[in-house]
PDB file of C-alpha atoms and ligand atoms in Angstrom:
ATOM      1  CA  UNK A   1     -45.425-273.139  53.228  1.00  0.00           C
ATOM      2  CA  UNK A   2     -42.715-270.909  52.249  1.00  0.00           C
ATOM      3  CA  UNK A   3     -42.073-269.894  55.894  1.00  0.00           C
ATOM      4  CA  UNK A   4     -42.107-273.398  56.990  1.00  0.00           C
ATOM      5  CA  UNK A   5     -39.516-274.402  54.579  1.00  0.00           C
ATOM      6  CA  UNK A   6     -37.407-271.404  55.639  1.00  0.00           C
ATOM      7  CA  UNK A   7     -37.897-272.654  59.192  1.00  0.00           C
ATOM      8  CA  UNK A   8     -36.593-275.994  58.280  1.00  0.00           C
ATOM      9  CA  UNK A   9     -33.439-274.748  56.392  1.00  0.00           C
ATOM     10  CA  UNK A  10     -32.642-271.801  58.813  1.00  0.00           C
ATOM     11  CA  UNK A  11     -34.305-272.697  62.049  1.00  0.00           C
ATOM     12  CA  UNK A  12     -34.757-269.712  64.430  1.00  0.00           C
ATOM     13  CA  UNK A  13     -32.101-269.530  67.205  1.00  0.00           C
ATOM     14  CA  UNK A  14     -32.651-267.624  70.281  1.00  0.00           C
ATOM     15  CA  UNK A  15     -30.579-264.260  70.236  1.00  0.00           C
ATOM     16  CA  UNK A  16     -29.791-264.827  73.853  1.00  0.00           C
ATOM     17  CA  UNK A  17     -28.641-268.509  74.427  1.00  0.00           C
ATOM     18  CA  UNK A  18     -28.609-269.881  70.738  1.00  0.00           C
ATOM     19  CA  UNK A  19     -31.092-272.553  71.378  1.00  0.00           C
ATOM     20  CA  UNK A  20     -33.216-273.587  68.256  1.00  0.00           C
ATOM     21  CA  UNK A  21     -36.866-272.955  68.143  1.00  0.00           C
ATOM     22  CA  UNK A  22     -37.537-269.311  68.904  1.00  0.00           C
ATOM     23  CA  UNK A  23     -35.899-265.951  68.148  1.00  0.00           C
ATOM     24  CA  UNK A  24     -36.045-265.301  72.094  1.00  0.00           C
ATOM     25  CA  UNK A  25     -36.841-268.175  74.266  1.00  0.00           C
ATOM     26  CA  UNK A  26     -39.056-268.390  77.355  1.00  0.00           C
ATOM     27  CA  UNK A  27     -36.090-269.072  79.382  1.00  0.00           C
ATOM     28  CA  UNK A  28     -34.226-265.959  78.160  1.00  0.00           C
ATOM     29  CA  UNK A  29     -37.274-263.853  78.605  1.00  0.00           C
ATOM     30  CA  UNK A  30     -37.791-265.099  82.098  1.00  0.00           C
ATOM     31  CA  UNK A  31     -34.207-264.552  83.127  1.00  0.00           C
ATOM     32  CA  UNK A  32     -33.720-260.934  81.507  1.00  0.00           C
ATOM     33  CA  UNK A  33     -33.298-258.062  84.135  1.00  0.00           C
ATOM     34  CA  UNK A  34     -36.624-256.587  84.912  1.00  0.00           C
ATOM     35  CA  UNK A  35     -36.978-252.808  84.979  1.00  0.00           C
ATOM     36  CA  UNK A  36     -36.786-251.968  88.894  1.00  0.00           C
ATOM     37  CA  UNK A  37     -36.560-248.211  88.891  1.00  0.00           C
ATOM     38  CA  UNK A  38     -39.727-246.145  89.734  1.00  0.00           C
ATOM     39  CA  UNK A  39     -42.096-246.000  87.007  1.00  0.00           C
ATOM     40  CA  UNK A  40     -42.300-242.634  85.432  1.00  0.00           C
ATOM     41  CA  UNK A  41     -45.703-240.829  85.636  1.00  0.00           C
ATOM     42  CA  UNK A  42     -46.212-239.722  82.037  1.00  0.00           C
ATOM     43  CA  UNK A  43     -49.562-238.388  82.649  1.00  0.00           C
ATOM     44  CA  UNK A  44     -50.988-241.995  82.459  1.00  0.00           C
ATOM     45  CA  UNK A  45     -53.211-243.857  85.073  1.00  0.00           C
ATOM     46  CA  UNK A  46     -50.429-246.599  85.484  1.00  0.00           C
ATOM     47  CA  UNK A  47     -47.264-247.185  83.830  1.00  0.00           C
ATOM     48  CA  UNK A  48     -45.918-250.774  83.328  1.00  0.00           C
ATOM     49  CA  UNK A  49     -42.111-251.122  82.030  1.00  0.00           C
ATOM     50  CA  UNK A  50     -41.108-254.893  81.611  1.00  0.00           C
ATOM     51  CA  UNK A  51     -37.320-254.860  81.280  1.00  0.00           C
ATOM     52  CA  UNK A  52     -34.044-252.978  81.398  1.00  0.00           C
ATOM     53  CA  UNK A  53     -32.751-252.134  78.026  1.00  0.00           C
ATOM     54  CA  UNK A  54     -29.690-254.414  77.945  1.00  0.00           C
ATOM     55  CA  UNK A  55     -28.078-257.660  76.912  1.00  0.00           C
ATOM     56  CA  UNK A  56     -30.440-260.036  75.367  1.00  0.00           C
ATOM     57  CA  UNK A  57     -33.519-257.623  75.491  1.00  0.00           C
ATOM     58  CA  UNK A  58     -31.554-255.178  73.740  1.00  0.00           C
ATOM     59  CA  UNK A  59     -30.462-257.402  71.063  1.00  0.00           C
ATOM     60  CA  UNK A  60     -33.980-258.811  70.633  1.00  0.00           C
ATOM     61  CA  UNK A  61     -35.428-255.306  70.358  1.00  0.00           C
ATOM     62  CA  UNK A  62     -32.950-254.410  67.678  1.00  0.00           C
ATOM     63  CA  UNK A  63     -33.797-257.516  65.712  1.00  0.00           C
ATOM     64  CA  UNK A  64     -37.339-256.705  65.992  1.00  0.00           C
ATOM     65  CA  UNK A  65     -36.820-252.757  64.799  1.00  0.00           C
ATOM     66  CA  UNK A  66     -34.081-253.278  62.122  1.00  0.00           C
ATOM     67  CA  UNK A  67     -33.781-256.782  61.055  1.00  0.00           C
ATOM     68  CA  UNK A  68     -37.355-257.686  60.016  1.00  0.00           C
ATOM     69  CA  UNK A  69     -37.786-260.269  62.935  1.00  0.00           C
ATOM     70  CA  UNK A  70     -41.387-259.301  63.340  1.00  0.00           C
ATOM     71  CA  UNK A  71     -42.010-262.720  65.184  1.00  0.00           C
ATOM     72  CA  UNK A  72     -40.321-261.378  68.230  1.00  0.00           C
ATOM     73  CA  UNK A  73     -43.282-259.161  68.717  1.00  0.00           C
ATOM     74  CA  UNK A  74     -45.178-262.227  69.911  1.00  0.00           C
ATOM     75  CA  UNK A  75     -42.853-262.881  72.525  1.00  0.00           C
ATOM     76  CA  UNK A  76     -42.847-259.287  73.943  1.00  0.00           C
ATOM     77  CA  UNK A  77     -46.580-259.116  73.948  1.00  0.00           C
ATOM     78  CA  UNK A  78     -46.624-261.958  76.071  1.00  0.00           C
ATOM     79  CA  UNK A  79     -44.248-260.675  78.552  1.00  0.00           C
ATOM     80  CA  UNK A  80     -46.226-257.311  78.671  1.00  0.00           C
ATOM     81  CA  UNK A  81     -49.563-259.154  79.236  1.00  0.00           C
ATOM     82  CA  UNK A  82     -48.211-261.097  81.973  1.00  0.00           C
ATOM     83  CA  UNK A  83     -47.710-257.535  83.901  1.00  0.00           C
ATOM     84  CA  UNK A  84     -50.994-256.219  83.114  1.00  0.00           C
ATOM     85  CA  UNK A  85     -53.633-256.344  86.201  1.00  0.00           C
ATOM     86  CA  UNK A  86     -56.669-255.446  84.032  1.00  0.00           C
ATOM     87  CA  UNK A  87     -58.064-255.641  80.706  1.00  0.00           C
ATOM     88  CA  UNK A  88     -58.937-252.574  78.313  1.00  0.00           C
ATOM     89  CA  UNK A  89     -61.325-251.239  75.878  1.00  0.00           C
ATOM     90  CA  UNK A  90     -58.752-251.066  73.409  1.00  0.00           C
ATOM     91  CA  UNK A  91     -54.943-251.333  72.895  1.00  0.00           C
ATOM     92  CA  UNK A  92     -53.355-248.803  70.930  1.00  0.00           C
ATOM     93  CA  UNK A  93     -49.579-248.303  69.782  1.00  0.00           C
ATOM     94  CA  UNK A  94     -47.352-245.426  69.996  1.00  0.00           C
ATOM     95  CA  UNK A  95     -46.888-244.731  66.097  1.00  0.00           C
ATOM     96  CA  UNK A  96     -43.267-244.706  64.597  1.00  0.00           C
ATOM     97  CA  UNK A  97     -42.472-241.737  62.307  1.00  0.00           C
ATOM     98  CA  UNK A  98     -43.771-242.326  58.922  1.00  0.00           C
ATOM     99  CA  UNK A  99     -40.333-242.152  57.506  1.00  0.00           C
ATOM    100  CA  UNK A 100     -39.196-245.107  59.418  1.00  0.00           C
ATOM    101  CA  UNK A 101     -42.215-247.087  58.565  1.00  0.00           C
ATOM    102  CA  UNK A 102     -41.594-246.664  55.032  1.00  0.00           C
ATOM    103  CA  UNK A 103     -38.005-247.636  55.453  1.00  0.00           C
ATOM    104  CA  UNK A 104     -38.783-250.662  57.484  1.00  0.00           C
ATOM    105  CA  UNK A 105     -41.962-251.559  56.016  1.00  0.00           C
ATOM    106  CA  UNK A 106     -43.594-251.900  59.484  1.00  0.00           C
ATOM    107  CA  UNK A 107     -44.095-250.302  62.770  1.00  0.00           C
ATOM    108  CA  UNK A 108     -42.576-252.494  65.633  1.00  0.00           C
ATOM    109  CA  UNK A 109     -44.674-250.842  68.139  1.00  0.00           C
ATOM    110  CA  UNK A 110     -47.845-251.713  66.021  1.00  0.00           C
ATOM    111  CA  UNK A 111     -46.784-255.343  65.978  1.00  0.00           C
ATOM    112  CA  UNK A 112     -46.539-255.630  69.592  1.00  0.00           C
ATOM    113  CA  UNK A 113     -49.671-253.601  70.365  1.00  0.00           C
ATOM    114  CA  UNK A 114     -51.646-256.002  67.973  1.00  0.00           C
ATOM    115  CA  UNK A 115     -50.328-258.827  69.616  1.00  0.00           C
ATOM    116  CA  UNK A 116     -51.235-257.648  73.218  1.00  0.00           C
ATOM    117  CA  UNK A 117     -54.754-256.897  71.775  1.00  0.00           C
ATOM    118  CA  UNK A 118     -55.032-260.554  70.340  1.00  0.00           C
ATOM    119  CA  UNK A 119     -53.767-261.883  73.556  1.00  0.00           C
ATOM    120  CA  UNK A 120     -56.306-259.814  75.763  1.00  0.00           C
ATOM    121  CA  UNK A 121     -59.091-260.614  73.428  1.00  0.00           C
ATOM    122  CA  UNK A 122     -59.810-256.642  72.956  1.00  0.00           C
ATOM    123  CA  UNK A 123     -59.892-254.303  70.080  1.00  0.00           C
ATOM    124  CA  UNK A 124     -56.774-252.692  68.537  1.00  0.00           C
ATOM    125  CA  UNK A 125     -57.426-249.234  68.032  1.00  0.00           C
ATOM    126  CA  UNK A 126     -55.419-247.402  65.316  1.00  0.00           C
ATOM    127  CA  UNK A 127     -56.426-243.815  66.054  1.00  0.00           C
ATOM    128  CA  UNK A 128     -53.344-242.231  67.259  1.00  0.00           C
ATOM    129  CA  UNK A 129     -51.474-240.636  64.509  1.00  0.00           C
ATOM    130  CA  UNK A 130     -48.300-238.446  63.990  1.00  0.00           C
ATOM    131  CA  UNK A 131     -49.086-234.823  63.026  1.00  0.00           C
ATOM    132  CA  UNK A 132     -45.624-234.433  61.816  1.00  0.00           C
ATOM    133  CA  UNK A 133     -42.173-236.093  61.642  1.00  0.00           C
ATOM    134  CA  UNK A 134     -39.875-235.364  64.559  1.00  0.00           C
ATOM    135  CA  UNK A 135     -36.026-235.742  64.400  1.00  0.00           C
ATOM    136  CA  UNK A 136     -34.321-238.489  65.916  1.00  0.00           C
ATOM    137  CA  UNK A 137     -34.089-238.075  69.707  1.00  0.00           C
ATOM    138  CA  UNK A 138     -31.078-239.837  70.781  1.00  0.00           C
ATOM    139  CA  UNK A 139     -28.701-236.925  70.990  1.00  0.00           C
ATOM    140  CA  UNK A 140     -31.062-234.495  72.450  1.00  0.00           C
ATOM    141  CA  UNK A 141     -31.311-233.395  75.941  1.00  0.00           C
ATOM    142  CA  UNK A 142     -34.395-234.057  78.055  1.00  0.00           C
ATOM    143  CA  UNK A 143     -35.518-230.452  77.412  1.00  0.00           C
ATOM    144  CA  UNK A 144     -34.824-230.684  73.758  1.00  0.00           C
ATOM    145  CA  UNK A 145     -36.622-233.780  73.389  1.00  0.00           C
ATOM    146  CA  UNK A 146     -39.799-232.267  75.096  1.00  0.00           C
ATOM    147  CA  UNK A 147     -39.821-229.479  72.505  1.00  0.00           C
ATOM    148  CA  UNK A 148     -39.146-231.808  69.532  1.00  0.00           C
ATOM    149  CA  UNK A 149     -42.383-233.749  70.222  1.00  0.00           C
ATOM    150  CA  UNK A 150     -44.819-230.966  71.388  1.00  0.00           C
ATOM    151  CA  UNK A 151     -47.843-231.346  69.397  1.00  0.00           C
ATOM    152  CA  UNK A 152     -46.756-234.152  67.346  1.00  0.00           C
ATOM    153  CA  UNK A 153     -49.716-236.350  68.016  1.00  0.00           C
ATOM    154  CA  UNK A 154     -53.462-236.378  67.023  1.00  0.00           C
ATOM    155  CA  UNK A 155     -56.509-238.766  67.401  1.00  0.00           C
ATOM    156  CA  UNK A 156     -58.903-239.370  64.755  1.00  0.00           C
ATOM    157  CA  UNK A 157     -61.882-241.614  64.988  1.00  0.00           C
ATOM    158  CA  UNK A 158     -64.170-242.818  67.731  1.00  0.00           C
ATOM    159  CA  UNK A 159     -63.193-242.633  71.300  1.00  0.00           C
ATOM    160  CA  UNK A 160     -62.862-245.945  73.040  1.00  0.00           C
ATOM    161  CA  UNK A 161     -65.427-246.418  75.995  1.00  0.00           C
ATOM    162  CA  UNK A 162     -63.200-247.208  78.805  1.00  0.00           C
ATOM    163  CA  UNK A 163     -59.515-247.445  79.801  1.00  0.00           C
ATOM    164  CA  UNK A 164     -57.104-247.895  76.829  1.00  0.00           C
ATOM    165  CA  UNK A 165     -53.490-249.253  76.889  1.00  0.00           C
ATOM    166  CA  UNK A 166     -50.813-247.431  74.925  1.00  0.00           C
ATOM    167  CA  UNK A 167     -48.039-249.554  73.923  1.00  0.00           C
ATOM    168  CA  UNK A 168     -44.441-248.734  72.806  1.00  0.00           C
ATOM    169  CA  UNK A 169     -41.279-250.695  72.370  1.00  0.00           C
ATOM    170  CA  UNK A 170     -38.633-248.535  74.071  1.00  0.00           C
ATOM    171  CA  UNK A 171     -38.719-245.370  76.081  1.00  0.00           C
ATOM    172  CA  UNK A 172     -36.027-243.214  77.743  1.00  0.00           C
ATOM    173  CA  UNK A 173     -36.969-239.866  79.102  1.00  0.00           C
ATOM    174  CA  UNK A 174     -40.805-240.586  78.216  1.00  0.00           C
ATOM    175  CA  UNK A 175     -41.141-237.452  76.278  1.00  0.00           C
ATOM    176  CA  UNK A 176     -42.673-239.068  73.188  1.00  0.00           C
ATOM    177  CA  UNK A 177     -45.330-240.800  75.528  1.00  0.00           C
ATOM    178  CA  UNK A 178     -45.909-238.081  77.404  1.00  0.00           C
ATOM    179  CA  UNK A 179     -46.959-236.067  74.372  1.00  0.00           C
ATOM    180  CA  UNK A 180     -48.964-238.795  72.908  1.00  0.00           C
ATOM    181  CA  UNK A 181     -50.895-239.270  76.218  1.00  0.00           C
ATOM    182  CA  UNK A 182     -51.435-235.387  76.049  1.00  0.00           C
ATOM    183  CA  UNK A 183     -53.123-235.884  72.582  1.00  0.00           C
ATOM    184  CA  UNK A 184     -55.194-238.789  73.855  1.00  0.00           C
ATOM    185  CA  UNK A 185     -56.432-236.652  76.712  1.00  0.00           C
ATOM    186  CA  UNK A 186     -57.323-233.603  74.525  1.00  0.00           C
ATOM    187  CA  UNK A 187     -59.431-236.140  72.283  1.00  0.00           C
ATOM    188  CA  UNK A 188     -61.422-237.206  75.440  1.00  0.00           C
ATOM    189  CA  UNK A 189     -59.527-240.562  76.255  1.00  0.00           C
ATOM    190  CA  UNK A 190     -58.887-239.599  79.818  1.00  0.00           C
ATOM    191  CA  UNK A 191     -58.105-243.149  81.082  1.00  0.00           C
ATOM    192  CA  UNK A 192     -54.784-244.336  79.868  1.00  0.00           C
ATOM    193  CA  UNK A 193     -52.316-247.016  80.893  1.00  0.00           C
ATOM    194  CA  UNK A 194     -48.994-247.466  79.233  1.00  0.00           C
ATOM    195  CA  UNK A 195     -46.875-250.767  78.751  1.00  0.00           C
ATOM    196  CA  UNK A 196     -43.474-250.351  77.481  1.00  0.00           C
ATOM    197  CA  UNK A 197     -40.925-253.241  76.821  1.00  0.00           C
ATOM    198  CA  UNK A 198     -37.699-251.673  77.847  1.00  0.00           C
ATOM    199  CA  UNK A 199     -36.523-248.432  79.287  1.00  0.00           C
ATOM    200  CA  UNK A 200     -33.053-247.133  78.157  1.00  0.00           C
ATOM    201  CA  UNK A 201     -30.858-244.954  80.285  1.00  0.00           C
ATOM    202  CA  UNK A 202     -30.898-241.186  79.516  1.00  0.00           C
ATOM    203  CA  UNK A 203     -27.903-239.459  78.431  1.00  0.00           C
TER     204      UNK A 203
HETATM  205 ZN1  LIG H   1     -32.700-268.238  74.888  1.00  0.00          ZN
END
């Protein structure tokens, strides 16, 4: 009720075109530049990256990540699902660092992964966890990033029976995803696909 009242007083406006009714409209999602570079391997079976990390997509991801605009997760989940050739035994998220989650009150990759799982009608799996906090990666070189995240993930709980989809919001070098997949393999989850909303340029 309160949410509906807020919507009436302050209707959502698209971050791309300003149209009322959605934080990220279908037209802007369709017009956003797709990621066209070769998909990185990351040790996964298949990797799907939807967009370049620029313009409207970048603005919308920043809203999702830093401004509490959780509803954008659904639009991004729909965009990811449209790329997927198959279904999965489970969808899991690459978990954000615990410090970030406590600062924001939520984990944006979890929101997107849960929305993807709902859309596919499959289980959301929360077994992937961080074994320790890692420092921010933005200023690190490719080699430093790999060292920073080495051994940073673990798996707890039952192993899904079949291929899993690992979801993240943004990747750059892919070092964090690669390390997470390494942890999944170590736990006996051999068959992993990856879906990422956008890839940023490496420095
Ligand atoms: Zn729009």
